[in-house]
Amino acid sequence: MGAARDRVIDRDGFDRLIALLGELGYRTIGPVVRDGSIMHGEVSGTEDLPAGWHDIQAPGRYRLVHEGDGELFGWAVGPASWKSEFFKPTETLWRASLRDGAVAIDVPPREERPVAIVGARPCELTALDILDRVLAGGAVPDDRYAARRAGALIIAVECGRPAATCFCTSMGTGPGAEDGFDLALTELVGVDHRFYVRVGSTAGGELLERVDSRAAIEADWESRRTVVEGARARMGRTMETDGLAALLARNLEHPRWDDVAERCLSCGNCTLVCPTCFCADVKDVSEVDGTLERTRTWASCFDVDHSYLHGGPVRPTIATRYRQWLTHKLSTWWDQFDTSGCVGCGRCIAWCPVGIDITEEAAAIRGTDGAAAEVEPR
Amino acid sequence: MLADATVHDGDAGQFVPRPYVVVGRREEAADVVTLALEPTEGAMPPFRHGQFNMVTSFGRGEIAVSMSNAPGAPGPMEHSIRRVGAVSEALCAAPVGSLVGIRGPFGTSWGIDDVEDGADVVVLAGGIGLAPLRGAIRDLVARQEEGRGRVFVLAGARSPDQILFHDDLRAWQRHGVHVGISVDVAAPGWKGVVGVVTALLPRAPFEVTRSMALLCGPEIMMRFGGRALVDRGVDPWRIRVSLERNMQCGIGLCGHCQLGPLLVCRDGPIVRYGGLADVLFMERNR
Amino acid sequence: MSGAVRDLLAGHGFLAGFPAEAVDLLAERGEIYTFRPGTLLFREGGKADYVYLITKGHVAIEVHAPALGPIVVETIDAGHVVGLSWAAPPFRYQFDARAMDDVEAVGLDSEGLRASLAQYPVFGFLFLDRLAAVTLERLQATRVRLLDLYGKSDAR
């Protein structure tokens, strides 16, 4: 049985919730259909959400199909992740003007409106938690990121229809939402269309009190459990995580790296869609009139210049760059941040143009642990 | 003509450089210039031996440079910079009175404050690697003069005209410090050692069982040097090396400086050799 | 011991003029290895447990450095020997050796070789005499290369 303060709302209640967020001054972002995908956009009500849309995902494949049902969250994840709301794809860090040997440095003011997220998946909650550690948990935290995160309100929605590319159960990040949310909804479709609501914070509780809801009863809890356990049972993929970090650390010379390099285009799509990738370029740009700008822009370890040191890149081949990405995500992330970097969202699998599957690559190395390519006696 | 700098900042601008003015400059050997810097406002933050700043040449960019003066010593902060790219060239050309930006100090230190009394410290430097060690050597020389333990300075350069901090090396020698200098290739008139810098080790009578070693220079040099020290009997866990990777933020946020399990700006650049750098050095293209 | 190993050794430049019994003795310690182009015969830092007499192809002695490597410091042809680090402490390879094309070599295992050399001192002297000659030649050549006779190089 759920918590005593679990409630149930209907679609009207959900509408009211979203409208309230706008009234409270939040910039409310939710899933919308755009360019044939589930993307993120401003929403003012449930009519903006992807009602009746379902996704079909596979390595290198993503399709949306529309069915007549009114299910709002009958899909897994799209290419967009919530990291772009807190860790901007590009950001001006400061501007300065150089005049007569003097420098005046100006830091742009922070945005005014906090962000409210409607429809964050459980895997994405973990991804944001991981990013909190990376960007705000160190000795020198990114203050702007931390402020945006602190001011945000998150309404999570649990998964009922995992995609074939999902493996959150292997990574311990879903399909149920544990924490990191203000409210967690589970969409229940059947005789009626309602949402099981769990409160995750004081702010979430206060928000919920302002919409019509009823107390959740045993049957509601059972329905929620059915959705979440059903999703768990239908999970599309698995990743064996037992000893995975150490496995990869001792297989840096495995022939699989050359094998995947023959397929990998080093395009960096995986890093773009990954909800935890955080690499960024910090660059100074100057104008003719003496104004300077320092910006921070998303970067990818697949870029050949990413590891540039005087002379050339440290990782000059696709094999070495793919190895960096995979070993960082599944192995050295633990050394650096005491957590895995992967949440099992499967985006990298779907959005890789050649369909490279992170779970398959890890399994292949596990299957031939210790393989080496070099010496061969006749 | 002191320059004027104002910072309008409400945030804790961890990406915002603090303006420092160039109060002195010195052309060293080997395409290296030492800049003496003082903040335009306020005091210099304390730093530890071997740490680095992110130094901004306004209009060009920012690079990581270790401090080459001793922390706590009176006088300006010093950065010895080698001309290898656009930003370093601009910094090397900065005239007295001009402004540079400083963020820092960042990174790990040589850890010489922890050395127990009586222990020998061997410093092995190759080329520009002497610069991040200079502050530490100065304090180790003072430590030797106080009778708390010896320091051995072994420096390698390409050729005699590329030897850095000649005056310091001679001064240390005059203070009774064992100073060994080797060049790969001699020039007419050179009467010193010609050979790899590790060839200076057999001539340095340090007590291996109680020694600590600090290495800085090209990675190949640190690799061979580390092995040579271990072969000689020095405890690999008491050997420290200075790692280098592409650095852009200096504060562990941008991911560029990763080297396997480390973020070099945060977990380095100075790390122990035994059980860490010795393994990392052997991992290719990592 | 296979006849193939013995034949390869008998015709190898490093062992030219060796008495037949000495060649037989070495053949007992030897095995034929093949290396595809680009693969490493051995790595810097590895235990120097083999010395290779190259019978086909070319081997590059290399040093690796981040953003620079691998840098070829010398190339060794068929008829010559690679892996001299087996001969002296610390008995670890100091460089990488990479096959530049299809390489065939007779690998002699260090421990067995050392045992044979100790057991048959006359043969031992012959072998180490050859080794000294090779090492001297390479050292002298390296010194001449250090002179940078041809002026400024644009290779880093």
mmCIF file of N, CA, C and O in Angstrom, chain A residues 305-314, chain B residues 62-65 81-88 128-129 217-219 242-247, chain C residues 65-69 71 156:
data_model
loop_
_atom_site.group_PDB
_atom_site.id
_atom_site.type_symbol
_atom_site.label_atom_id
_atom_site.label_comp_id
_atom_site.label_asym_id
_atom_site.label_seq_id
_atom_site.Cartn_x
_atom_site.Cartn_y
_atom_site.Cartn_z
ATOM 1 N N ASP A 305 39.571 16.797 -31.525
ATOM 2 C CA ASP A 305 40.356 17.805 -30.798
ATOM 3 C C ASP A 305 40.072 17.836 -29.309
ATOM 4 O O ASP A 305 40.700 18.592 -28.577
ATOM 5 N N HIS A 306 39.133 17.036 -28.878
ATOM 6 C CA HIS A 306 38.729 17.069 -27.468
ATOM 7 C C HIS A 306 39.922 16.860 -26.541
ATOM 8 O O HIS A 306 40.027 17.474 -25.487
ATOM 9 N N SER A 307 40.834 15.974 -26.970
ATOM 10 C CA SER A 307 41.962 15.624 -26.101
ATOM 11 C C SER A 307 43.259 16.267 -26.582
ATOM 12 O O SER A 307 44.348 15.807 -26.260
ATOM 13 N N TYR A 308 43.132 17.352 -27.344
ATOM 14 C CA TYR A 308 44.326 17.944 -27.956
ATOM 15 C C TYR A 308 45.336 18.414 -26.906
ATOM 16 O O TYR A 308 45.003 19.108 -25.948
ATOM 17 N N LEU A 309 46.590 18.053 -27.113
ATOM 18 C CA LEU A 309 47.713 18.474 -26.285
ATOM 19 C C LEU A 309 48.748 18.931 -27.298
ATOM 20 O O LEU A 309 48.715 18.477 -28.431
ATOM 21 N N HIS A 310 49.717 19.778 -26.929
ATOM 22 C CA HIS A 310 50.621 20.264 -27.985
ATOM 23 C C HIS A 310 51.226 19.088 -28.737
ATOM 24 O O HIS A 310 51.936 18.269 -28.190
ATOM 25 N N GLY A 311 50.945 19.058 -30.009
ATOM 26 C CA GLY A 311 51.410 17.957 -30.847
ATOM 27 C C GLY A 311 50.239 17.298 -31.552
ATOM 28 O O GLY A 311 50.311 17.003 -32.738
ATOM 29 N N GLY A 312 49.179 17.060 -30.820
ATOM 30 C CA GLY A 312 48.052 16.396 -31.451
ATOM 31 C C GLY A 312 47.095 15.886 -30.398
ATOM 32 O O GLY A 312 47.268 16.156 -29.207
ATOM 33 N N PRO A 313 46.083 15.142 -30.809
ATOM 34 C CA PRO A 313 45.148 14.602 -29.830
ATOM 35 C C PRO A 313 45.756 13.393 -29.121
ATOM 36 O O PRO A 313 46.501 12.625 -29.716
ATOM 37 N N VAL A 314 45.403 13.236 -27.878
ATOM 38 C CA VAL A 314 45.844 12.061 -27.126
ATOM 39 C C VAL A 314 45.098 10.831 -27.636
ATOM 40 O O VAL A 314 45.612 9.725 -27.647
ATOM 41 N N GLU B 62 42.869 31.129 -22.425
ATOM 42 C CA GLU B 62 43.304 30.800 -21.072
ATOM 43 C C GLU B 62 44.077 29.488 -21.100
ATOM 44 O O GLU B 62 43.699 28.556 -21.821
ATOM 45 N N ILE B 63 45.180 29.427 -20.383
ATOM 46 C CA ILE B 63 45.938 28.166 -20.290
ATOM 47 C C ILE B 63 46.319 27.900 -18.840
ATOM 48 O O ILE B 63 46.356 28.811 -18.027
ATOM 49 N N ALA B 64 46.609 26.655 -18.567
ATOM 50 C CA ALA B 64 47.047 26.266 -17.226
ATOM 51 C C ALA B 64 48.544 26.466 -17.113
ATOM 52 O O ALA B 64 49.302 25.985 -17.952
ATOM 53 N N VAL B 65 48.988 27.183 -16.092
ATOM 54 C CA VAL B 65 50.421 27.389 -15.853
ATOM 55 C C VAL B 65 50.690 27.239 -14.361
ATOM 56 O O VAL B 65 49.992 27.832 -13.543
ATOM 57 N N ILE B 81 56.376 30.713 -18.561
ATOM 58 C CA ILE B 81 55.505 30.241 -19.634
ATOM 59 C C ILE B 81 56.330 29.973 -20.876
ATOM 60 O O ILE B 81 57.166 30.783 -21.268
ATOM 61 N N ARG B 82 56.060 28.849 -21.507
ATOM 62 C CA ARG B 82 56.762 28.494 -22.738
ATOM 63 C C ARG B 82 55.885 28.779 -23.945
ATOM 64 O O ARG B 82 54.696 28.481 -23.941
ATOM 65 N N ARG B 83 56.473 29.346 -24.956
ATOM 66 C CA ARG B 83 55.739 29.678 -26.181
ATOM 67 C C ARG B 83 55.458 28.403 -26.965
ATOM 68 O O ARG B 83 56.347 27.873 -27.619
ATOM 69 N N VAL B 84 54.203 27.919 -26.884
ATOM 70 C CA VAL B 84 53.867 26.758 -27.705
ATOM 71 C C VAL B 84 52.608 26.963 -28.540
ATOM 72 O O VAL B 84 52.329 26.173 -29.431
ATOM 73 N N GLY B 85 51.844 28.009 -28.248
ATOM 74 C CA GLY B 85 50.599 28.238 -28.989
ATOM 75 C C GLY B 85 50.204 29.693 -28.891
ATOM 76 O O GLY B 85 50.935 30.529 -28.361
ATOM 77 N N ALA B 86 49.000 30.000 -29.376
ATOM 78 C CA ALA B 86 48.555 31.395 -29.477
ATOM 79 C C ALA B 86 48.482 32.082 -28.116
ATOM 80 O O ALA B 86 48.925 33.226 -27.955
ATOM 81 N N VAL B 87 47.923 31.380 -27.123
ATOM 82 C CA VAL B 87 47.743 32.022 -25.821
ATOM 83 C C VAL B 87 49.085 32.209 -25.131
ATOM 84 O O VAL B 87 49.389 33.291 -24.614
ATOM 85 N N SER B 88 49.907 31.160 -25.139
ATOM 86 C CA SER B 88 51.210 31.274 -24.467
ATOM 87 C C SER B 88 52.085 32.317 -25.153
ATOM 88 O O SER B 88 52.811 33.050 -24.487
ATOM 89 N N ILE B 128 61.212 22.328 -19.435
ATOM 90 C CA ILE B 128 60.347 23.292 -18.756
ATOM 91 C C ILE B 128 59.820 22.719 -17.444
ATOM 92 O O ILE B 128 59.304 23.462 -16.601
ATOM 93 N N GLY B 129 59.971 21.423 -17.244
ATOM 94 C CA GLY B 129 59.526 20.782 -16.010
ATOM 95 C C GLY B 129 60.170 21.363 -14.764
ATOM 96 O O GLY B 129 59.680 21.171 -13.657
ATOM 97 N N GLY B 217 58.398 16.873 -16.256
ATOM 98 C CA GLY B 217 58.987 17.038 -17.570
ATOM 99 C C GLY B 217 58.155 16.279 -18.582
ATOM 100 O O GLY B 217 57.027 15.884 -18.283
ATOM 101 N N PRO B 218 58.684 16.070 -19.799
ATOM 102 C CA PRO B 218 57.930 15.313 -20.798
ATOM 103 C C PRO B 218 57.600 13.923 -20.252
ATOM 104 O O PRO B 218 58.363 13.351 -19.465
ATOM 105 N N GLU B 219 56.476 13.399 -20.680
ATOM 106 C CA GLU B 219 56.023 12.135 -20.086
ATOM 107 C C GLU B 219 57.033 11.002 -20.254
ATOM 108 O O GLU B 219 57.219 10.197 -19.345
ATOM 109 N N SER B 242 54.112 14.776 -12.446
ATOM 110 C CA SER B 242 53.134 15.792 -12.820
ATOM 111 C C SER B 242 52.512 15.447 -14.171
ATOM 112 O O SER B 242 53.190 15.410 -15.187
ATOM 113 N N LEU B 243 51.221 15.171 -14.175
ATOM 114 C CA LEU B 243 50.533 14.762 -15.392
ATOM 115 C C LEU B 243 50.055 15.968 -16.178
ATOM 116 O O LEU B 243 49.874 17.051 -15.626
ATOM 117 N N GLU B 244 49.831 15.746 -17.461
ATOM 118 C CA GLU B 244 49.352 16.841 -18.291
ATOM 119 C C GLU B 244 48.278 16.365 -19.260
ATOM 120 O O GLU B 244 48.434 15.332 -19.891
ATOM 121 N N ARG B 245 47.185 17.116 -19.328
ATOM 122 C CA ARG B 245 46.140 16.845 -20.308
ATOM 123 C C ARG B 245 45.539 18.182 -20.713
ATOM 124 O O ARG B 245 45.791 19.208 -20.094
ATOM 125 N N ASN B 246 44.704 18.161 -21.741
ATOM 126 C CA ASN B 246 44.013 19.356 -22.220
ATOM 127 C C ASN B 246 43.157 19.918 -21.094
ATOM 128 O O ASN B 246 42.264 19.251 -20.596
ATOM 129 N N MET B 247 43.454 21.156 -20.693
ATOM 130 C CA MET B 247 42.677 21.751 -19.595
ATOM 131 C C MET B 247 41.943 22.967 -20.087
ATOM 132 O O MET B 247 42.531 23.842 -20.710
ATOM 133 N N ALA C 65 54.256 8.452 -26.785
ATOM 134 C CA ALA C 65 53.997 9.583 -25.898
ATOM 135 C C ALA C 65 52.623 10.132 -26.238
ATOM 136 O O ALA C 65 52.242 10.117 -27.400
ATOM 137 N N PRO C 66 51.881 10.619 -25.230
ATOM 138 C CA PRO C 66 50.546 11.149 -25.528
ATOM 139 C C PRO C 66 50.633 12.292 -26.516
ATOM 140 O O PRO C 66 51.485 13.156 -26.394
ATOM 141 N N ALA C 67 49.792 12.285 -27.487
ATOM 142 C CA ALA C 67 49.664 13.324 -28.517
ATOM 143 C C ALA C 67 50.838 13.326 -29.495
ATOM 144 O O ALA C 67 50.854 14.089 -30.445
ATOM 145 N N LEU C 68 51.847 12.500 -29.274
ATOM 146 C CA LEU C 68 53.004 12.491 -30.167
ATOM 147 C C LEU C 68 53.277 11.113 -30.739
ATOM 148 O O LEU C 68 53.726 10.979 -31.862
ATOM 149 N N GLY C 69 53.063 10.100 -29.932
ATOM 150 C CA GLY C 69 53.517 8.767 -30.289
ATOM 151 C C GLY C 69 52.609 8.086 -31.258
ATOM 152 O O GLY C 69 51.519 8.555 -31.527
ATOM 153 N N ILE C 71 56.594 7.214 -31.781
ATOM 154 C CA ILE C 71 57.730 7.757 -32.512
ATOM 155 C C ILE C 71 58.687 6.609 -32.796
ATOM 156 O O ILE C 71 59.098 5.910 -31.875
ATOM 157 N N ARG C 156 58.451 16.493 -34.895
ATOM 158 C CA ARG C 156 58.446 16.742 -33.440
ATOM 159 C C ARG C 156 58.848 15.503 -32.700
ATOM 160 O O ARG C 156 58.308 14.439 -32.961
#
